[in-house]
Short mmCIF file of C-alpha atoms in Angstrom, two decimals:
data_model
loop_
_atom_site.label_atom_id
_atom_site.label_comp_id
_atom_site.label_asym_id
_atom_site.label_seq_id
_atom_site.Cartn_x
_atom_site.Cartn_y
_atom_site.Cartn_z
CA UNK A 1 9.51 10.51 29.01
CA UNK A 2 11.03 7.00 29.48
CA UNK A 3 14.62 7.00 30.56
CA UNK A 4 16.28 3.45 30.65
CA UNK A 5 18.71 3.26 33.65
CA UNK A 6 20.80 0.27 32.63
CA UNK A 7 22.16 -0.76 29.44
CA UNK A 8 25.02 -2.00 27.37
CA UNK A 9 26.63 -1.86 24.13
CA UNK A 10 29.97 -2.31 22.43
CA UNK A 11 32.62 -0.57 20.61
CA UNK A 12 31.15 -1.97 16.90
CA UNK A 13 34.27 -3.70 16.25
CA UNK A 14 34.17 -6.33 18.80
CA UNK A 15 30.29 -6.11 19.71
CA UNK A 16 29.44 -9.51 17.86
CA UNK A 17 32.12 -11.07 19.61
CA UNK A 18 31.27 -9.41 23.07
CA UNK A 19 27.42 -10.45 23.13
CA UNK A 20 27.81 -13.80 21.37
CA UNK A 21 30.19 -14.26 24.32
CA UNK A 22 27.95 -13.26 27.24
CA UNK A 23 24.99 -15.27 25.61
CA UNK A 24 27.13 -18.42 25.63
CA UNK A 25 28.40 -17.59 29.17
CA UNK A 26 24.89 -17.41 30.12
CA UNK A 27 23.24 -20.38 28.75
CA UNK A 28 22.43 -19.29 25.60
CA UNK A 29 20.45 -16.03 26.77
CA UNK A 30 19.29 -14.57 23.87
CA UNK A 31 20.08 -10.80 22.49
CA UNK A 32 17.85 -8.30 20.95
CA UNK A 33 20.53 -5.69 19.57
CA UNK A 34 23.68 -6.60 18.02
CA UNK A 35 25.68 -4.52 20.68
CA UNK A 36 25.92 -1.47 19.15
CA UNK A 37 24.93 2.09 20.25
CA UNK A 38 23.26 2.18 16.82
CA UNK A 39 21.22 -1.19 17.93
CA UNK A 40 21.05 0.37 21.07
CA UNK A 41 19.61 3.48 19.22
CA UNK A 42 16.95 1.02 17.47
CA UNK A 43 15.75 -0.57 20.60
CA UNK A 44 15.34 2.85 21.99
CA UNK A 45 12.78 4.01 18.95
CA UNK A 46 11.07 0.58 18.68
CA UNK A 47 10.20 0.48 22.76
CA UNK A 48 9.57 4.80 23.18
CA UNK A 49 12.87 5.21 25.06
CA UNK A 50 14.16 8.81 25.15
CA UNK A 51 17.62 8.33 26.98
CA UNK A 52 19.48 5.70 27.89
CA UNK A 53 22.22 4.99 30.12
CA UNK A 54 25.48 2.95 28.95
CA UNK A 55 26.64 0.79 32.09
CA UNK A 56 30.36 -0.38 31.27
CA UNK A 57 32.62 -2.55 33.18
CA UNK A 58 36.34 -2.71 33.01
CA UNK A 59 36.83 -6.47 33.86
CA UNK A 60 41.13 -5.99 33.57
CA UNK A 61 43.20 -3.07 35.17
CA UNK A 62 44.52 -3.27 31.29
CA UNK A 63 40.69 -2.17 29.83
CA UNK A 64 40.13 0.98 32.14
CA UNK A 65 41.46 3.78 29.98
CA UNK A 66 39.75 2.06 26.96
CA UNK A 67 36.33 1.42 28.44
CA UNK A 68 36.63 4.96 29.87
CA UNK A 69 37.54 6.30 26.53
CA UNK A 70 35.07 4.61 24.90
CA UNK A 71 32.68 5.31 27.38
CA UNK A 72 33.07 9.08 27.16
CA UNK A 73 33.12 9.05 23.24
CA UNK A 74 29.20 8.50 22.71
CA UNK A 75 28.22 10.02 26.12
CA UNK A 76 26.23 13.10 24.48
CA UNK A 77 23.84 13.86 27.65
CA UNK A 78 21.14 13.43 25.39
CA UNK A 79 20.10 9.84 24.37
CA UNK A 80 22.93 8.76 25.73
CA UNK A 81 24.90 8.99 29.59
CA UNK A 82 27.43 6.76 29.31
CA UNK A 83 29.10 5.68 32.69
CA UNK A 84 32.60 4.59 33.31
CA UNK A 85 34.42 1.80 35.16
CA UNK A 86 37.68 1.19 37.68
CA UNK A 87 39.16 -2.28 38.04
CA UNK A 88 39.34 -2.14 41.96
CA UNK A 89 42.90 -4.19 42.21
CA UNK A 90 44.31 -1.49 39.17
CA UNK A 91 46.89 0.45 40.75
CA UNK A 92 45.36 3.27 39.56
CA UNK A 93 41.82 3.01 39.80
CA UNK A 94 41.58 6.53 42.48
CA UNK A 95 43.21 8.02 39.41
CA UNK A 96 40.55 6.76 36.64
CA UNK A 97 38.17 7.84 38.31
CA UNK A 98 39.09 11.18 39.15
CA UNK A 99 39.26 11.04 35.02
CA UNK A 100 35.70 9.09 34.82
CA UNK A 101 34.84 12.59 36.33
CA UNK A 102 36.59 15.12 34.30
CA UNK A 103 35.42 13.48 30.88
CA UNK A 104 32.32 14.13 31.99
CA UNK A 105 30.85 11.00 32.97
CA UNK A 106 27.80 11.22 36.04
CA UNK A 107 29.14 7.14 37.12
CA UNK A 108 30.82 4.23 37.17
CA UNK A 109 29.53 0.68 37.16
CA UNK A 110 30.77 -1.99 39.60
CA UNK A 111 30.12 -6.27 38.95
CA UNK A 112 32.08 -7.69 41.94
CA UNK A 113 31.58 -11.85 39.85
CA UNK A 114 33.57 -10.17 36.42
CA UNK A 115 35.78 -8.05 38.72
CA UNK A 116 36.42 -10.27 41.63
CA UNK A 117 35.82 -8.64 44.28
CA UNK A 118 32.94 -8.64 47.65
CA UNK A 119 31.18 -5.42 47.48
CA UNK A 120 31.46 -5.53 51.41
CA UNK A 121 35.64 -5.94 51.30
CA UNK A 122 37.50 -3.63 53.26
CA UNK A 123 39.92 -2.99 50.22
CA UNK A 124 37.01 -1.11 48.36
CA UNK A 125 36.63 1.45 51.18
CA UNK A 126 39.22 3.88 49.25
CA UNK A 127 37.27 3.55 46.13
CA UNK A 128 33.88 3.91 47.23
CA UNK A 129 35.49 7.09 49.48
CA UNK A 130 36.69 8.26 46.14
CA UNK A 131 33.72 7.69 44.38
CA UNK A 132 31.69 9.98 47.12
CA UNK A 133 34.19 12.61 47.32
CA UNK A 134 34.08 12.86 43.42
CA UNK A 135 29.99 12.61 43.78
CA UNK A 136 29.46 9.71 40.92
CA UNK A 137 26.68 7.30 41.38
CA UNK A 138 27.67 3.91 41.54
CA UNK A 139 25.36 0.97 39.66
CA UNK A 140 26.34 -2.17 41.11
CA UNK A 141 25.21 -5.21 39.44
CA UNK A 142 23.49 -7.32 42.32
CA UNK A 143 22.54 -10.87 43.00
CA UNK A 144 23.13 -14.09 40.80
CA UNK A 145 24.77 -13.89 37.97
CA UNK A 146 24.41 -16.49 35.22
CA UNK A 147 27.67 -16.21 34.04
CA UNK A 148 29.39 -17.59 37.05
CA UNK A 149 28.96 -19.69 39.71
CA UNK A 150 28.24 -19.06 43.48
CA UNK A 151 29.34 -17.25 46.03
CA UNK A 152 28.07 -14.20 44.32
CA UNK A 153 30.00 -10.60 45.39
CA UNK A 154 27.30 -8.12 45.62
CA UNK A 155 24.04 -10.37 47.92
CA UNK A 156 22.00 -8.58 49.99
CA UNK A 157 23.86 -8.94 53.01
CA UNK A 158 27.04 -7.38 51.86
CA UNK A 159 25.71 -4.61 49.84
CA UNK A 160 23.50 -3.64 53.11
CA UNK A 161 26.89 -3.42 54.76
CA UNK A 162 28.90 -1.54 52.14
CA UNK A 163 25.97 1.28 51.88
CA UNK A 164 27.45 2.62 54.82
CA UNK A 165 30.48 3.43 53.16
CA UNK A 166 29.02 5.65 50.41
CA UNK A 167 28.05 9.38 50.89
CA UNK A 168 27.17 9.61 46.85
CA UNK A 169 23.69 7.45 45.25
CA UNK A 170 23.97 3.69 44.64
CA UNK A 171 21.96 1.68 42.32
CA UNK A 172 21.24 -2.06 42.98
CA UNK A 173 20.64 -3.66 39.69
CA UNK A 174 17.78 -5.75 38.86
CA UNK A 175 15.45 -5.31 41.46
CA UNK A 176 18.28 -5.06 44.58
CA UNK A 177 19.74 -8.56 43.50
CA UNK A 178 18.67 -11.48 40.86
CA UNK A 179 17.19 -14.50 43.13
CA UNK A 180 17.69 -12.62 46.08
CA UNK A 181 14.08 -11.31 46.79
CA UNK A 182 13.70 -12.14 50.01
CA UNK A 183 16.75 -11.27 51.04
CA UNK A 184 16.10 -7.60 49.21
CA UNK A 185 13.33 -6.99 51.11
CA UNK A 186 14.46 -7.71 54.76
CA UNK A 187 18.44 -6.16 54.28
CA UNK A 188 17.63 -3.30 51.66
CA UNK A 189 14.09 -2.38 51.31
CA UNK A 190 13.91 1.34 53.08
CA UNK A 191 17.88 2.20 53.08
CA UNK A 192 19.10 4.66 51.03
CA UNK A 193 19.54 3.00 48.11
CA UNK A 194 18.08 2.73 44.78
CA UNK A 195 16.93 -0.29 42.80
CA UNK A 196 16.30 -0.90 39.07
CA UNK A 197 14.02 -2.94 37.49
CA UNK A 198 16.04 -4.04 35.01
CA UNK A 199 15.94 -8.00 34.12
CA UNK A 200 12.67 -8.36 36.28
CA UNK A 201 10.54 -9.91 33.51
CA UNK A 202 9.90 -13.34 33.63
CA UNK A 203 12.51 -13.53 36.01
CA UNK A 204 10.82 -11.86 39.41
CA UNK A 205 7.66 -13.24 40.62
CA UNK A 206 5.05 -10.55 40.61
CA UNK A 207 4.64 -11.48 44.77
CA UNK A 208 8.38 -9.99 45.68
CA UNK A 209 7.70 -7.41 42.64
CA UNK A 210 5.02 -6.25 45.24
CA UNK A 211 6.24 -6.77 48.35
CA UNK A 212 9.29 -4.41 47.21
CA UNK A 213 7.47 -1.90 45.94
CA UNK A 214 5.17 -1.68 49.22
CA UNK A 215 8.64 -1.42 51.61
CA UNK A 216 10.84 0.47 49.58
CA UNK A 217 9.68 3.93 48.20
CA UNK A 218 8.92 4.40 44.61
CA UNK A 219 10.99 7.85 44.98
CA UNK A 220 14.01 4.83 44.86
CA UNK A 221 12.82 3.04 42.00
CA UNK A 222 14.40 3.35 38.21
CA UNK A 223 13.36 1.66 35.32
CA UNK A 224 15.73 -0.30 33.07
CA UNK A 225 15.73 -3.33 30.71
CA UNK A 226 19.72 -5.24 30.72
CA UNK A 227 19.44 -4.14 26.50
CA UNK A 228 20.61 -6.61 24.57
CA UNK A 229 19.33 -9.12 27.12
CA UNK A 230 15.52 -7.77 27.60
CA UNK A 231 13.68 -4.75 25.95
CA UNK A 232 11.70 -1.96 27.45
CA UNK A 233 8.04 -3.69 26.19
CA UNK A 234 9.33 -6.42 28.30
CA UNK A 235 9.86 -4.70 31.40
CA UNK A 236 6.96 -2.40 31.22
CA UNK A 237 4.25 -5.60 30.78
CA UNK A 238 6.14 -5.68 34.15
CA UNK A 239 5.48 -2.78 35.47
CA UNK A 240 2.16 -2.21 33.27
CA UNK A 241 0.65 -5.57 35.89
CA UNK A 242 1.48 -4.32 39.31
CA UNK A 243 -1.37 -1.92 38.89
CA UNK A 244 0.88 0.94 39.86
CA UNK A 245 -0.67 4.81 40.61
CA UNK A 246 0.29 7.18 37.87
CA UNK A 247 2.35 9.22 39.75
CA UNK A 248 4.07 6.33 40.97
CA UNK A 249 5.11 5.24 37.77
CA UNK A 250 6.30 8.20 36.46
CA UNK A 251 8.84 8.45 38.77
CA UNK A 252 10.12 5.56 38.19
CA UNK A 253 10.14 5.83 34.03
CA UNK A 254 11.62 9.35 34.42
CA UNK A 255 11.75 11.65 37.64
CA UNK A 256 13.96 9.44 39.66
CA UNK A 257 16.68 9.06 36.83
CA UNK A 258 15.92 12.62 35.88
CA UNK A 259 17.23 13.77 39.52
CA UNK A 260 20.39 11.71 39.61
CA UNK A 261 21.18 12.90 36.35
CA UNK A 262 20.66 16.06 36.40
CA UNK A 263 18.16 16.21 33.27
CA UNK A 264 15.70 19.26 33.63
#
């Protein structure tokens, strides 16, 4: 079984307009769905994915019943767990997500650059208490991010300090931070916190790709691909090159995500 930890897609009537945005953000990164569950779906079948999960990001206090709406209308707990998001400075973000958790949603996914916020500032303490009490896993996404420019909300150093502030699982995206690999291995590596792989291809030398997996337990390591951005053949050539044991990649294609969400 491969289960894909991080994705995204669109409600289809703004999709084209959401990823032709990011890509421009970006650079000009290049997509490879058209933002769709249904081109989610296709990715899925074309790189042997059996479930993926739908991170989504509220990036206005305005968008969080929508998102969360959305969000819950093509979480099946099948091919798709969709997770839900709280604009921290929303006046009612304690109260979305005690909704994020009665529509059924397992998380919520946090990107301090298009919510402006530090993962590390005391104003987040009620929401992260929230999010515990409630027992959602948080994905933060973690490091650089193309789209803006530095400081950058969620670095090593402040999600090592915000950990402590969490009694439910947290996810560092993308390794435990884009461009931040030294950083991940001196301030995260061996907390209680899990990584994903996602975005790793061609982007994290195989050295650090090493070096992380030798600190930090593969019992805290999910697999993931950014879809649209990269695709699952990309990030298992990846994987496939670190010469990892069998076991060891099995947890972190299934078991791992398999535990937090409560797949049997």
């Amino acid at each position: 079984m491969l289960i894909d930890f991080h994705t995204h897609c669109f409600p289809e009537k703004i999709a084209a307009k959401a990823v032709e945005k990011l890509s421009f953000a970006s650079g000009g990164l290049k997509y490879h769905t058209d933002g769709t569950v249904e081109g989610l779906r296709r990715s899925m079948k074309e790189g042997g994915v059996d479930a993926s999960v739908v991170l989504n990001i509220a990036t206005n206090a305005h968008q969080q019943k929508n998102v969360n709406d959305f969000a819950a209308s093509i979480n099946n707990c099948q091919d798709i767990f969709s997770f839900g998001s709280v604009f921290p400075d929303s006046e009612d973000a304690l109260y979305e997500l005690e909704r994020i958790k009665a529509l059924g949603l397992k998380g919520v996914k946090l990107h301090p650059d298009y919510q402006g916020f530090n993962v590390d500032d005391e104003k987040m303490k009620p929401i992260y208490k929230k999010i515990s009490d409630l027992g959602l896993i948080t994905v933060f996404h973690a490091g650089f991010d193309y789209g803006f420019p530095p400081p950058y909300g969620a670095t090593p150093e402040k999600l090592a300090k915000a950990l402590s502030w969490f009694e439910s699982p947290v996810i560092a995206a993308h390794w435990g931070g884009v461009n931040c690999n030294q950083g991940v291995l001196d301030l995260l590596c061996g907390k209680d916190i899990y990584f994903d792989v996602s975005f790793g291809y061609s982007m994290l030398p195989r050295f650090y790709a090493e070096k992380i997996l030798e600190k930090h337990s593969t019992d805290k390591i999910l697999f993931g691909t950014d879809t649209p951005w990269h695709t699952a053949e990309m990030e298992m050539r990846l994987l496939n090159n670190l010469m990892l044991r069998a076991e060891d990649m099995k947890k972190i294609t299934s078991e791992n995500a398999k535990k937090l969400l409560g797949i049997k």
